[in-house]
Amino acid sequence: QVQLVESGGGWVQAGGSLRLSCAASGTIFSINIMGWYRQAPGKQRELVAAITSGGSTNYAESVEGRFTISRDNAKNTVYLQMNSLKPEDTAVYYCNLKIIVHNYWGQGTQVTVST
């Protein structure tokens, strides 16, 4: 059984920074993709950023240049450094782990950016 535990959400003023972490535990195949999605009230869940076990990254256009995703394969942990935060970044952020055809999700962590 795979579990994802997120941390690092919270409240910040516009222009500020936050760092999210997500640690995966259980039986994890070494070749996988870890990522972050977010869901704002009344909107669909959307991809924020993803990183493969080989280090290739993919970002949503809205966060390109402001957010950085990274991972520590030895710790099965993925990070999301969020800089220059905007009120429109306010959402619940979910950690995601893809192993072949299986999708695992964290419980979500709230990020609130005030003006």
JSON list of N, CA and C in Angstrom, two decimals, residues 11-52:
[
{"chain": "A", "resi": 11, "resn": "TRP", "atom": "N", "xyz": [-0.74, 30.01, 4.85]},
{"chain": "A", "resi": 11, "resn": "TRP", "atom": "CA", "xyz": [-1.18, 31.33, 4.39]},
{"chain": "A", "resi": 11, "resn": "TRP", "atom": "C", "xyz": [0.03, 32.21, 4.15]},
{"chain": "A", "resi": 12, "resn": "VAL", "atom": "N", "xyz": [-0.03, 32.98, 3.06]},
{"chain": "A", "resi": 12, "resn": "VAL", "atom": "CA", "xyz": [1.09, 33.87, 2.75]},
{"chain": "A", "resi": 12, "resn": "VAL", "atom": "C", "xyz": [0.54, 35.07, 1.98]},
{"chain": "A", "resi": 13, "resn": "GLN", "atom": "N", "xyz": [1.20, 36.18, 2.11]},
{"chain": "A", "resi": 13, "resn": "GLN", "atom": "CA", "xyz": [0.80, 37.37, 1.35]},
{"chain": "A", "resi": 13, "resn": "GLN", "atom": "C", "xyz": [1.32, 37.27, -0.09]},
{"chain": "A", "resi": 14, "resn": "ALA", "atom": "N", "xyz": [0.64, 37.94, -0.99]},
{"chain": "A", "resi": 14, "resn": "ALA", "atom": "CA", "xyz": [1.06, 37.95, -2.38]},
{"chain": "A", "resi": 14, "resn": "ALA", "atom": "C", "xyz": [2.52, 38.38, -2.49]},
{"chain": "A", "resi": 15, "resn": "GLY", "atom": "N", "xyz": [3.25, 37.68, -3.34]},
{"chain": "A", "resi": 15, "resn": "GLY", "atom": "CA", "xyz": [4.67, 37.94, -3.49]},
{"chain": "A", "resi": 15, "resn": "GLY", "atom": "C", "xyz": [5.55, 37.07, -2.61]},
{"chain": "A", "resi": 16, "resn": "GLY", "atom": "N", "xyz": [4.92, 36.39, -1.66]},
{"chain": "A", "resi": 16, "resn": "GLY", "atom": "CA", "xyz": [5.67, 35.55, -0.74]},
{"chain": "A", "resi": 16, "resn": "GLY", "atom": "C", "xyz": [5.97, 34.18, -1.31]},
{"chain": "A", "resi": 17, "resn": "SER", "atom": "N", "xyz": [6.55, 33.33, -0.46]},
{"chain": "A", "resi": 17, "resn": "SER", "atom": "CA", "xyz": [6.98, 31.99, -0.88]},
{"chain": "A", "resi": 17, "resn": "SER", "atom": "C", "xyz": [6.50, 30.94, 0.10]},
{"chain": "A", "resi": 18, "resn": "LEU", "atom": "N", "xyz": [6.30, 29.75, -0.42]},
{"chain": "A", "resi": 18, "resn": "LEU", "atom": "CA", "xyz": [6.01, 28.58, 0.40]},
{"chain": "A", "resi": 18, "resn": "LEU", "atom": "C", "xyz": [6.70, 27.38, -0.24]},
{"chain": "A", "resi": 19, "resn": "ARG", "atom": "N", "xyz": [6.98, 26.38, 0.58]},
{"chain": "A", "resi": 19, "resn": "ARG", "atom": "CA", "xyz": [7.56, 25.15, 0.06]},
{"chain": "A", "resi": 19, "resn": "ARG", "atom": "C", "xyz": [6.73, 23.98, 0.53]},
{"chain": "A", "resi": 20, "resn": "LEU", "atom": "N", "xyz": [6.26, 23.20, -0.42]},
{"chain": "A", "resi": 20, "resn": "LEU", "atom": "CA", "xyz": [5.49, 22.00, -0.12]},
{"chain": "A", "resi": 20, "resn": "LEU", "atom": "C", "xyz": [6.39, 20.77, -0.20]},
{"chain": "A", "resi": 21, "resn": "SER", "atom": "N", "xyz": [6.11, 19.80, 0.66]},
{"chain": "A", "resi": 21, "resn": "SER", "atom": "CA", "xyz": [6.82, 18.53, 0.63]},
{"chain": "A", "resi": 21, "resn": "SER", "atom": "C", "xyz": [5.82, 17.40, 0.61]},
{"chain": "A", "resi": 22, "resn": "CYS", "atom": "N", "xyz": [6.21, 16.31, -0.01]},
{"chain": "A", "resi": 22, "resn": "CYS", "atom": "CA", "xyz": [5.36, 15.12, -0.04]},
{"chain": "A", "resi": 22, "resn": "CYS", "atom": "C", "xyz": [6.24, 13.89, 0.03]},
{"chain": "A", "resi": 23, "resn": "ALA", "atom": "N", "xyz": [6.04, 13.10, 1.08]},
{"chain": "A", "resi": 23, "resn": "ALA", "atom": "CA", "xyz": [6.82, 11.89, 1.27]},
{"chain": "A", "resi": 23, "resn": "ALA", "atom": "C", "xyz": [5.97, 10.68, 0.96]},
{"chain": "A", "resi": 24, "resn": "ALA", "atom": "N", "xyz": [6.49, 9.80, 0.12]},
{"chain": "A", "resi": 24, "resn": "ALA", "atom": "CA", "xyz": [5.78, 8.58, -0.25]},
{"chain": "A", "resi": 24, "resn": "ALA", "atom": "C", "xyz": [6.36, 7.41, 0.52]},
{"chain": "A", "resi": 25, "resn": "SER", "atom": "N", "xyz": [5.49, 6.52, 0.97]},
{"chain": "A", "resi": 25, "resn": "SER", "atom": "CA", "xyz": [5.94, 5.32, 1.66]},
{"chain": "A", "resi": 25, "resn": "SER", "atom": "C", "xyz": [5.19, 4.11, 1.11]},
{"chain": "A", "resi": 26, "resn": "GLY", "atom": "N", "xyz": [5.76, 2.93, 1.35]},
{"chain": "A", "resi": 26, "resn": "GLY", "atom": "CA", "xyz": [5.16, 1.71, 0.84]},
{"chain": "A", "resi": 26, "resn": "GLY", "atom": "C", "xyz": [6.04, 1.10, -0.25]},
{"chain": "A", "resi": 27, "resn": "THR", "atom": "N", "xyz": [5.44, 0.26, -1.04]},
{"chain": "A", "resi": 27, "resn": "THR", "atom": "CA", "xyz": [6.17, -0.40, -2.12]},
{"chain": "A", "resi": 27, "resn": "THR", "atom": "C", "xyz": [6.11, 0.51, -3.34]},
{"chain": "A", "resi": 28, "resn": "ILE", "atom": "N", "xyz": [7.25, 1.10, -3.68]},
{"chain": "A", "resi": 28, "resn": "ILE", "atom": "CA", "xyz": [7.29, 2.09, -4.76]},
{"chain": "A", "resi": 28, "resn": "ILE", "atom": "C", "xyz": [8.28, 1.66, -5.81]},
{"chain": "A", "resi": 29, "resn": "PHE", "atom": "N", "xyz": [7.78, 1.45, -7.01]},
{"chain": "A", "resi": 29, "resn": "PHE", "atom": "CA", "xyz": [8.64, 1.12, -8.13]},
{"chain": "A", "resi": 29, "resn": "PHE", "atom": "C", "xyz": [9.53, 2.30, -8.44]},
{"chain": "A", "resi": 30, "resn": "SER", "atom": "N", "xyz": [10.79, 2.04, -8.72]},
{"chain": "A", "resi": 30, "resn": "SER", "atom": "CA", "xyz": [11.76, 3.12, -8.86]},
{"chain": "A", "resi": 30, "resn": "SER", "atom": "C", "xyz": [11.48, 4.03, -10.05]},
{"chain": "A", "resi": 31, "resn": "ILE", "atom": "N", "xyz": [10.81, 3.53, -11.08]},
{"chain": "A", "resi": 31, "resn": "ILE", "atom": "CA", "xyz": [10.48, 4.36, -12.23]},
{"chain": "A", "resi": 31, "resn": "ILE", "atom": "C", "xyz": [9.06, 4.89, -12.04]},
{"chain": "A", "resi": 32, "resn": "ASN", "atom": "N", "xyz": [8.95, 6.19, -11.83]},
{"chain": "A", "resi": 32, "resn": "ASN", "atom": "CA", "xyz": [7.64, 6.76, -11.55]},
{"chain": "A", "resi": 32, "resn": "ASN", "atom": "C", "xyz": [7.66, 8.26, -11.84]},
{"chain": "A", "resi": 33, "resn": "ILE", "atom": "N", "xyz": [6.51, 8.85, -11.72]},
{"chain": "A", "resi": 33, "resn": "ILE", "atom": "CA", "xyz": [6.36, 10.29, -11.87]},
{"chain": "A", "resi": 33, "resn": "ILE", "atom": "C", "xyz": [5.71, 10.82, -10.61]},
{"chain": "A", "resi": 34, "resn": "MET", "atom": "N", "xyz": [6.30, 11.85, -10.03]},
{"chain": "A", "resi": 34, "resn": "MET", "atom": "CA", "xyz": [5.69, 12.51, -8.88]},
{"chain": "A", "resi": 34, "resn": "MET", "atom": "C", "xyz": [5.32, 13.92, -9.30]},
{"chain": "A", "resi": 35, "resn": "GLY", "atom": "N", "xyz": [4.23, 14.41, -8.75]},
{"chain": "A", "resi": 35, "resn": "GLY", "atom": "CA", "xyz": [3.78, 15.72, -9.17]},
{"chain": "A", "resi": 35, "resn": "GLY", "atom": "C", "xyz": [2.87, 16.38, -8.17]},
{"chain": "A", "resi": 36, "resn": "TRP", "atom": "N", "xyz": [2.50, 17.59, -8.50]},
{"chain": "A", "resi": 36, "resn": "TRP", "atom": "CA", "xyz": [1.57, 18.39, -7.69]},
{"chain": "A", "resi": 36, "resn": "TRP", "atom": "C", "xyz": [0.43, 18.86, -8.59]},
{"chain": "A", "resi": 37, "resn": "TYR", "atom": "N", "xyz": [-0.77, 18.69, -8.07]},
{"chain": "A", "resi": 37, "resn": "TYR", "atom": "CA", "xyz": [-1.97, 19.22, -8.70]},
{"chain": "A", "resi": 37, "resn": "TYR", "atom": "C", "xyz": [-2.61, 20.19, -7.72]},
{"chain": "A", "resi": 38, "resn": "ARG", "atom": "N", "xyz": [-3.50, 21.01, -8.21]},
{"chain": "A", "resi": 38, "resn": "ARG", "atom": "CA", "xyz": [-4.24, 21.91, -7.33]},
{"chain": "A", "resi": 38, "resn": "ARG", "atom": "C", "xyz": [-5.69, 22.02, -7.78]},
{"chain": "A", "resi": 39, "resn": "GLN", "atom": "N", "xyz": [-6.52, 22.34, -6.80]},
{"chain": "A", "resi": 39, "resn": "GLN", "atom": "CA", "xyz": [-7.94, 22.51, -7.09]},
{"chain": "A", "resi": 39, "resn": "GLN", "atom": "C", "xyz": [-8.46, 23.70, -6.30]},
{"chain": "A", "resi": 40, "resn": "ALA", "atom": "N", "xyz": [-8.89, 24.71, -7.02]},
{"chain": "A", "resi": 40, "resn": "ALA", "atom": "CA", "xyz": [-9.49, 25.89, -6.41]},
{"chain": "A", "resi": 40, "resn": "ALA", "atom": "C", "xyz": [-11.01, 25.67, -6.32]},
{"chain": "A", "resi": 41, "resn": "PRO", "atom": "N", "xyz": [-11.68, 26.39, -5.43]},
{"chain": "A", "resi": 41, "resn": "PRO", "atom": "CA", "xyz": [-13.13, 26.24, -5.30]},
{"chain": "A", "resi": 41, "resn": "PRO", "atom": "C", "xyz": [-13.85, 26.47, -6.62]},
{"chain": "A", "resi": 42, "resn": "GLY", "atom": "N", "xyz": [-14.71, 25.53, -6.98]},
{"chain": "A", "resi": 42, "resn": "GLY", "atom": "CA", "xyz": [-15.49, 25.66, -8.21]},
{"chain": "A", "resi": 42, "resn": "GLY", "atom": "C", "xyz": [-14.73, 25.35, -9.48]},
{"chain": "A", "resi": 43, "resn": "LYS", "atom": "N", "xyz": [-13.49, 24.90, -9.36]},
{"chain": "A", "resi": 43, "resn": "LYS", "atom": "CA", "xyz": [-12.69, 24.61, -10.55]},
{"chain": "A", "resi": 43, "resn": "LYS", "atom": "C", "xyz": [-12.25, 23.16, -10.56]},
{"chain": "A", "resi": 44, "resn": "GLN", "atom": "N", "xyz": [-11.82, 22.70, -11.73]},
{"chain": "A", "resi": 44, "resn": "GLN", "atom": "CA", "xyz": [-11.32, 21.35, -11.84]},
{"chain": "A", "resi": 44, "resn": "GLN", "atom": "C", "xyz": [-9.90, 21.26, -11.32]},
{"chain": "A", "resi": 45, "resn": "ARG", "atom": "N", "xyz": [-9.52, 20.06, -10.90]},
{"chain": "A", "resi": 45, "resn": "ARG", "atom": "CA", "xyz": [-8.14, 19.83, -10.48]},
{"chain": "A", "resi": 45, "resn": "ARG", "atom": "C", "xyz": [-7.24, 19.96, -11.70]},
{"chain": "A", "resi": 46, "resn": "GLU", "atom": "N", "xyz": [-6.11, 20.65, -11.52]},
{"chain": "A", "resi": 46, "resn": "GLU", "atom": "CA", "xyz": [-5.20, 20.87, -12.63]},
{"chain": "A", "resi": 46, "resn": "GLU", "atom": "C", "xyz": [-3.77, 20.53, -12.24]},
{"chain": "A", "resi": 47, "resn": "LEU", "atom": "N", "xyz": [-3.00, 20.13, -13.22]},
{"chain": "A", "resi": 47, "resn": "LEU", "atom": "CA", "xyz": [-1.59, 19.84, -12.99]},
{"chain": "A", "resi": 47, "resn": "LEU", "atom": "C", "xyz": [-0.84, 21.15, -12.76]},
{"chain": "A", "resi": 48, "resn": "VAL", "atom": "N", "xyz": [0.00, 21.15, -11.73]},
{"chain": "A", "resi": 48, "resn": "VAL", "atom": "CA", "xyz": [0.88, 22.30, -11.46]},
{"chain": "A", "resi": 48, "resn": "VAL", "atom": "C", "xyz": [2.27, 22.01, -11.99]},
{"chain": "A", "resi": 49, "resn": "ALA", "atom": "N", "xyz": [2.82, 20.87, -11.57]},
{"chain": "A", "resi": 49, "resn": "ALA", "atom": "CA", "xyz": [4.16, 20.49, -12.00]},
{"chain": "A", "resi": 49, "resn": "ALA", "atom": "C", "xyz": [4.35, 19.01, -11.76]},
{"chain": "A", "resi": 50, "resn": "ALA", "atom": "N", "xyz": [5.23, 18.40, -12.55]},
{"chain": "A", "resi": 50, "resn": "ALA", "atom": "CA", "xyz": [5.53, 16.98, -12.40]},
{"chain": "A", "resi": 50, "resn": "ALA", "atom": "C", "xyz": [7.00, 16.75, -12.69]},
{"chain": "A", "resi": 51, "resn": "ILE", "atom": "N", "xyz": [7.54, 15.68, -12.11]},
{"chain": "A", "resi": 51, "resn": "ILE", "atom": "CA", "xyz": [8.94, 15.34, -12.30]},
{"chain": "A", "resi": 51, "resn": "ILE", "atom": "C", "xyz": [9.07, 13.83, -12.36]},
{"chain": "A", "resi": 52, "resn": "THR", "atom": "N", "xyz": [9.82, 13.35, -13.35]},
{"chain": "A", "resi": 52, "resn": "THR", "atom": "CA", "xyz": [10.02, 11.91, -13.47]},
{"chain": "A", "resi": 52, "resn": "THR", "atom": "C", "xyz": [11.14, 11.46, -12.54]}
]
